[in-house]
Amino acid sequence: MNDLLTDRLAIADLAARYCRAIDRRDLAVLRELYAPGGVDHHTGFDGTIEEYISWLGTVLPLLDGTLHVIGNHLAEIHGDVAVAETYALAHHWGAPDDDPARNFTSLVRYVDRLERIDGVWRIVERWAVRERALSDVGRAVPGAVAGPAGTHGADDPLTRLLAEVRTAGQVHG
Amino acid sequence: MNDLLTDRLAIADLAARYCRAIDRRDLAVLRELYAPGGVDHHTGFDGTIEEYISWLGTVLPLLDGTLHVIGNHLAEIHGDVAVAETYALAHHWGAPDDDPARNFTSLVRYVDRLERIDGVWRIVERWAVRERALSDVGRAVPGAVAGPAGTHGADDPLTRLLAEVRTAGQVHG
Amino acid sequence: MNDLLTDRLAIADLAARYCRAIDRRDLAVLRELYAPGGVDHHTGFDGTIEEYISWLGTVLPLLDGTLHVIGNHLAEIHGDVAVAETYALAHHWGAPDDDPARNFTSLVRYVDRLERIDGVWRIVERWAVRERALSDVGRAVPGAVAGPAGTHGADDPLTRLLAEVRTAGQVHG
């Protein structure tokens, strides 16, 4: 199971799990994605994963929500070390809705140094290269969010569905 | 061919085929992506796949076009059941171009319960969790769409190219 | 290594490498992604890969940056020929910042005819179907780009990290 395709899928999944952890505000999952002592360089932040989690604990509650949409993903693997690049459109929203520091889309390239530790790929160092930030002020469509709601708790449709299926069956992926 | 990587690719392809079916308005393909009796929960719609197709038949013609751009995709497989989450930026446009109900980008998480039926992964229940909707009114760049044109018919470049290649060769993917 | 999963990954990587080559302005890499005599149909351009590279050499310097974010990717393989469709949100920015011809997001479907030549998948003909272009004029958030910087040279975090890792180890992916 240590072949190239399996490694590539594991690294791609890691990039997506990062986004899910931030967007669902599951910081315990986030910690597991970094190596012990892992480092993150972000707009407005520079430090270890432990410090990053503390910082997120202060800034995420200022927002109503985030959606870190990732696209392009390339990884180059050298034994137990890898370099990955993942493009992202990171959407942020929050009150007051006329504040462009809380209502914007960030265009980012995540540049990661990864290591395989005990068989699991983890982030050793990440540069979140922000290429541009675009204001979304004035763009919210009134009344448009009316279907199934996303939450940061156990009642989110994904969280609920995963709990249901994990109880019923046996995981193989 | 029933291993994890093959299943993951099949489920990821299913998410992309959904978008292609909507954007090219190929509702016959869309039906095949759901299990018989499959259910969809959407902003403005709740019902079976048959009802969903009827509903789409009334709302899609109100728009000039859609582009459902998907990114993050994670799937967890438990035997013949799976849960997938797929992020999307769903772009909509149509006349009049100052109507934010027809010109907007929707930030969505598709949360799917899937089942493998006769060897094919299908959607049993989907929650299209709309996180946010952003107006695109006033953003169209005049004269900017001037290259190869997309259509909803047999003359779309993709449709044409697929027909050409399928006639010439033998499919293996 | 010629099985379906390996081919699909190679074709998906090709789509991402195209974006990286444009965004990092590495036109030597770009040339390698097309077959000799490969053809590109783009908004504002129609011609061979050699002509495309010349054209890019005149238009890219007019911009401060681009980020071609790709999402949905499907490929259908028929022996040594394939058809791929890749959705993209192509972000462009440049001075003056009130010019919508330099500050816009293009919604594109890349429709590609690919061939496997000496074991490597290459673009034989590409239609960049632009579905829509949305102005980003007035959206730049002042002071928001303050973290790790992206560049078009050897000091870009990705370029630096790849050089470092390639020197240290042996590639297997």
mmCIF file with all atom_site columns, N, CA and C in Angstrom, chain B residues 162-173, chain C residues 4 7 75-83 113 116 121:
data_model
loop_
_atom_site.group_PDB
_atom_site.id
_atom_site.type_symbol
_atom_site.label_atom_id
_atom_site.label_alt_id
_atom_site.label_comp_id
_atom_site.label_asym_id
_atom_site.label_entity_id
_atom_site.label_seq_id
_atom_site.pdbx_PDB_ins_code
_atom_site.Cartn_x
_atom_site.Cartn_y
_atom_site.Cartn_z
_atom_site.occupancy
_atom_site.B_iso_or_equiv
_atom_site.pdbx_formal_charge
_atom_site.auth_seq_id
_atom_site.auth_comp_id
_atom_site.auth_asym_id
_atom_site.auth_atom_id
_atom_site.pdbx_PDB_model_num
ATOM 1  N N  . LEU B 1 162 ? -16.019 14.170 -27.797 1.00 0.00 ? 162 LEU B N  1
ATOM 2  C CA . LEU B 1 162 ? -16.313 12.837 -27.263 1.00 0.00 ? 162 LEU B CA 1
ATOM 3  C C  . LEU B 1 162 ? -16.945 11.955 -28.333 1.00 0.00 ? 162 LEU B C  1
ATOM 4  N N  . ALA B 1 163 ? -17.858 12.516 -29.116 1.00 0.00 ? 163 ALA B N  1
ATOM 5  C CA . ALA B 1 163 ? -18.508 11.744 -30.179 1.00 0.00 ? 163 ALA B CA 1
ATOM 6  C C  . ALA B 1 163 ? -17.472 11.248 -31.183 1.00 0.00 ? 163 ALA B C  1
ATOM 7  N N  . GLU B 1 164 ? -16.560 12.128 -31.535 1.00 0.00 ? 164 GLU B N  1
ATOM 8  C CA . GLU B 1 164 ? -15.507 11.828 -32.507 1.00 0.00 ? 164 GLU B CA 1
ATOM 9  C C  . GLU B 1 164 ? -14.609 10.688 -32.020 1.00 0.00 ? 164 GLU B C  1
ATOM 10 N N  . VAL B 1 165 ? -14.184 10.788 -30.781 1.00 0.00 ? 165 VAL B N  1
ATOM 11 C CA . VAL B 1 165 ? -13.231 9.820  -30.238 1.00 0.00 ? 165 VAL B CA 1
ATOM 12 C C  . VAL B 1 165 ? -13.905 8.486  -29.941 1.00 0.00 ? 165 VAL B C  1
ATOM 13 N N  . ARG B 1 166 ? -15.152 8.545  -29.488 1.00 0.00 ? 166 ARG B N  1
ATOM 14 C CA . ARG B 1 166 ? -15.863 7.295  -29.181 1.00 0.00 ? 166 ARG B CA 1
ATOM 15 C C  . ARG B 1 166 ? -16.111 6.487  -30.451 1.00 0.00 ? 166 ARG B C  1
ATOM 16 N N  . THR B 1 167 ? -16.345 7.170  -31.536 1.00 0.00 ? 167 THR B N  1
ATOM 17 C CA . THR B 1 167 ? -16.557 6.478  -32.804 1.00 0.00 ? 167 THR B CA 1
ATOM 18 C C  . THR B 1 167 ? -15.276 5.792  -33.266 1.00 0.00 ? 167 THR B C  1
ATOM 19 N N  . ALA B 1 168 ? -14.149 6.475  -33.057 1.00 0.00 ? 168 ALA B N  1
ATOM 20 C CA . ALA B 1 168 ? -12.862 5.977  -33.569 1.00 0.00 ? 168 ALA B CA 1
ATOM 21 C C  . ALA B 1 168 ? -12.305 4.817  -32.756 1.00 0.00 ? 168 ALA B C  1
ATOM 22 N N  . GLY B 1 169 ? -12.472 4.832  -31.460 1.00 0.00 ? 169 GLY B N  1
ATOM 23 C CA . GLY B 1 169 ? -11.700 3.892  -30.661 1.00 0.00 ? 169 GLY B CA 1
ATOM 24 C C  . GLY B 1 169 ? -12.504 3.063  -29.691 1.00 0.00 ? 169 GLY B C  1
ATOM 25 N N  . GLN B 1 170 ? -11.788 2.416  -28.814 1.00 0.00 ? 170 GLN B N  1
ATOM 26 C CA . GLN B 1 170 ? -12.398 1.536  -27.832 1.00 0.00 ? 170 GLN B CA 1
ATOM 27 C C  . GLN B 1 170 ? -12.191 2.167  -26.459 1.00 0.00 ? 170 GLN B C  1
ATOM 28 N N  . VAL B 1 171 ? -13.257 2.267  -25.691 1.00 0.00 ? 171 VAL B N  1
ATOM 29 C CA . VAL B 1 171 ? -13.162 2.886  -24.371 1.00 0.00 ? 171 VAL B CA 1
ATOM 30 C C  . VAL B 1 171 ? -12.429 1.969  -23.402 1.00 0.00 ? 171 VAL B C  1
ATOM 31 N N  . HIS B 1 172 ? -11.525 2.491  -22.631 1.00 0.00 ? 172 HIS B N  1
ATOM 32 C CA . HIS B 1 172 ? -11.128 1.743  -21.437 1.00 0.00 ? 172 HIS B CA 1
ATOM 33 C C  . HIS B 1 172 ? -11.128 2.606  -20.187 1.00 0.00 ? 172 HIS B C  1
ATOM 34 N N  . GLY B 1 173 ? -11.762 3.777  -20.255 1.00 0.00 ? 173 GLY B N  1
ATOM 35 C CA . GLY B 1 173 ? -11.814 4.604  -19.023 1.00 0.00 ? 173 GLY B CA 1
ATOM 36 C C  . GLY B 1 173 ? -12.902 5.647  -19.125 1.00 0.00 ? 173 GLY B C  1
ATOM 37 N N  . LEU C 1 4   ? -5.389  2.164  -15.851 1.00 0.00 ? 4   LEU C N  1
ATOM 38 C CA . LEU C 1 4   ? -6.309  3.290  -15.873 1.00 0.00 ? 4   LEU C CA 1
ATOM 39 C C  . LEU C 1 4   ? -6.003  4.326  -14.799 1.00 0.00 ? 4   LEU C C  1
ATOM 40 N N  . ASP C 1 7   ? -2.948  6.348  -15.660 1.00 0.00 ? 7   ASP C N  1
ATOM 41 C CA . ASP C 1 7   ? -3.249  7.272  -16.760 1.00 0.00 ? 7   ASP C CA 1
ATOM 42 C C  . ASP C 1 7   ? -4.088  8.451  -16.276 1.00 0.00 ? 7   ASP C C  1
ATOM 43 N N  . ALA C 1 75  ? -11.680 12.472 -17.494 1.00 0.00 ? 75  ALA C N  1
ATOM 44 C CA . ALA C 1 75  ? -10.948 12.065 -18.691 1.00 0.00 ? 75  ALA C CA 1
ATOM 45 C C  . ALA C 1 75  ? -11.481 10.727 -19.163 1.00 0.00 ? 75  ALA C C  1
ATOM 46 N N  . GLU C 1 76  ? -11.614 10.594 -20.462 1.00 0.00 ? 76  GLU C N  1
ATOM 47 C CA . GLU C 1 76  ? -12.071 9.346  -21.066 1.00 0.00 ? 76  GLU C CA 1
ATOM 48 C C  . GLU C 1 76  ? -10.961 8.888  -22.004 1.00 0.00 ? 76  GLU C C  1
ATOM 49 N N  . ILE C 1 77  ? -10.484 7.670  -21.764 1.00 0.00 ? 77  ILE C N  1
ATOM 50 C CA . ILE C 1 77  ? -9.285  7.197  -22.460 1.00 0.00 ? 77  ILE C CA 1
ATOM 51 C C  . ILE C 1 77  ? -9.656  6.119  -23.477 1.00 0.00 ? 77  ILE C C  1
ATOM 52 N N  . HIS C 1 78  ? -9.172  6.288  -24.687 1.00 0.00 ? 78  HIS C N  1
ATOM 53 C CA . HIS C 1 78  ? -9.377  5.304  -25.759 1.00 0.00 ? 78  HIS C CA 1
ATOM 54 C C  . HIS C 1 78  ? -8.005  4.924  -26.296 1.00 0.00 ? 78  HIS C C  1
ATOM 55 N N  . GLY C 1 79  ? -7.386  3.930  -25.683 1.00 0.00 ? 79  GLY C N  1
ATOM 56 C CA . GLY C 1 79  ? -6.042  3.546  -26.134 1.00 0.00 ? 79  GLY C CA 1
ATOM 57 C C  . GLY C 1 79  ? -5.049  4.655  -25.858 1.00 0.00 ? 79  GLY C C  1
ATOM 58 N N  . ASP C 1 80  ? -4.433  5.169  -26.909 1.00 0.00 ? 80  ASP C N  1
ATOM 59 C CA . ASP C 1 80  ? -3.456  6.245  -26.730 1.00 0.00 ? 80  ASP C CA 1
ATOM 60 C C  . ASP C 1 80  ? -4.043  7.625  -26.972 1.00 0.00 ? 80  ASP C C  1
ATOM 61 N N  . VAL C 1 81  ? -5.373  7.691  -27.034 1.00 0.00 ? 81  VAL C N  1
ATOM 62 C CA . VAL C 1 81  ? -6.058  8.972  -27.214 1.00 0.00 ? 81  VAL C CA 1
ATOM 63 C C  . VAL C 1 81  ? -6.963  9.186  -26.004 1.00 0.00 ? 81  VAL C C  1
ATOM 64 N N  . ALA C 1 82  ? -7.104  10.416 -25.575 1.00 0.00 ? 82  ALA C N  1
ATOM 65 C CA . ALA C 1 82  ? -8.010  10.709 -24.470 1.00 0.00 ? 82  ALA C CA 1
ATOM 66 C C  . ALA C 1 82  ? -8.675  12.051 -24.698 1.00 0.00 ? 82  ALA C C  1
ATOM 67 N N  . VAL C 1 83  ? -9.857  12.190 -24.097 1.00 0.00 ? 83  VAL C N  1
ATOM 68 C CA . VAL C 1 83  ? -10.552 13.474 -24.059 1.00 0.00 ? 83  VAL C CA 1
ATOM 69 C C  . VAL C 1 83  ? -10.712 13.844 -22.597 1.00 0.00 ? 83  VAL C C  1
ATOM 70 N N  . ARG C 1 113 ? -8.027  17.337 -26.355 1.00 0.00 ? 113 ARG C N  1
ATOM 71 C CA . ARG C 1 113 ? -7.722  16.073 -27.008 1.00 0.00 ? 113 ARG C CA 1
ATOM 72 C C  . ARG C 1 113 ? -6.258  15.772 -26.697 1.00 0.00 ? 113 ARG C C  1
ATOM 73 N N  . ARG C 1 116 ? -1.019  9.907  -26.029 1.00 0.00 ? 116 ARG C N  1
ATOM 74 C CA . ARG C 1 116 ? 0.131   9.360  -25.324 1.00 0.00 ? 116 ARG C CA 1
ATOM 75 C C  . ARG C 1 116 ? 1.256   9.172  -26.332 1.00 0.00 ? 116 ARG C C  1
ATOM 76 N N  . TRP C 1 121 ? 1.496   11.557 -21.731 1.00 0.00 ? 121 TRP C N  1
ATOM 77 C CA . TRP C 1 121 ? 0.274   12.197 -22.199 1.00 0.00 ? 121 TRP C CA 1
ATOM 78 C C  . TRP C 1 121 ? 0.545   13.667 -22.505 1.00 0.00 ? 121 TRP C C  1
#
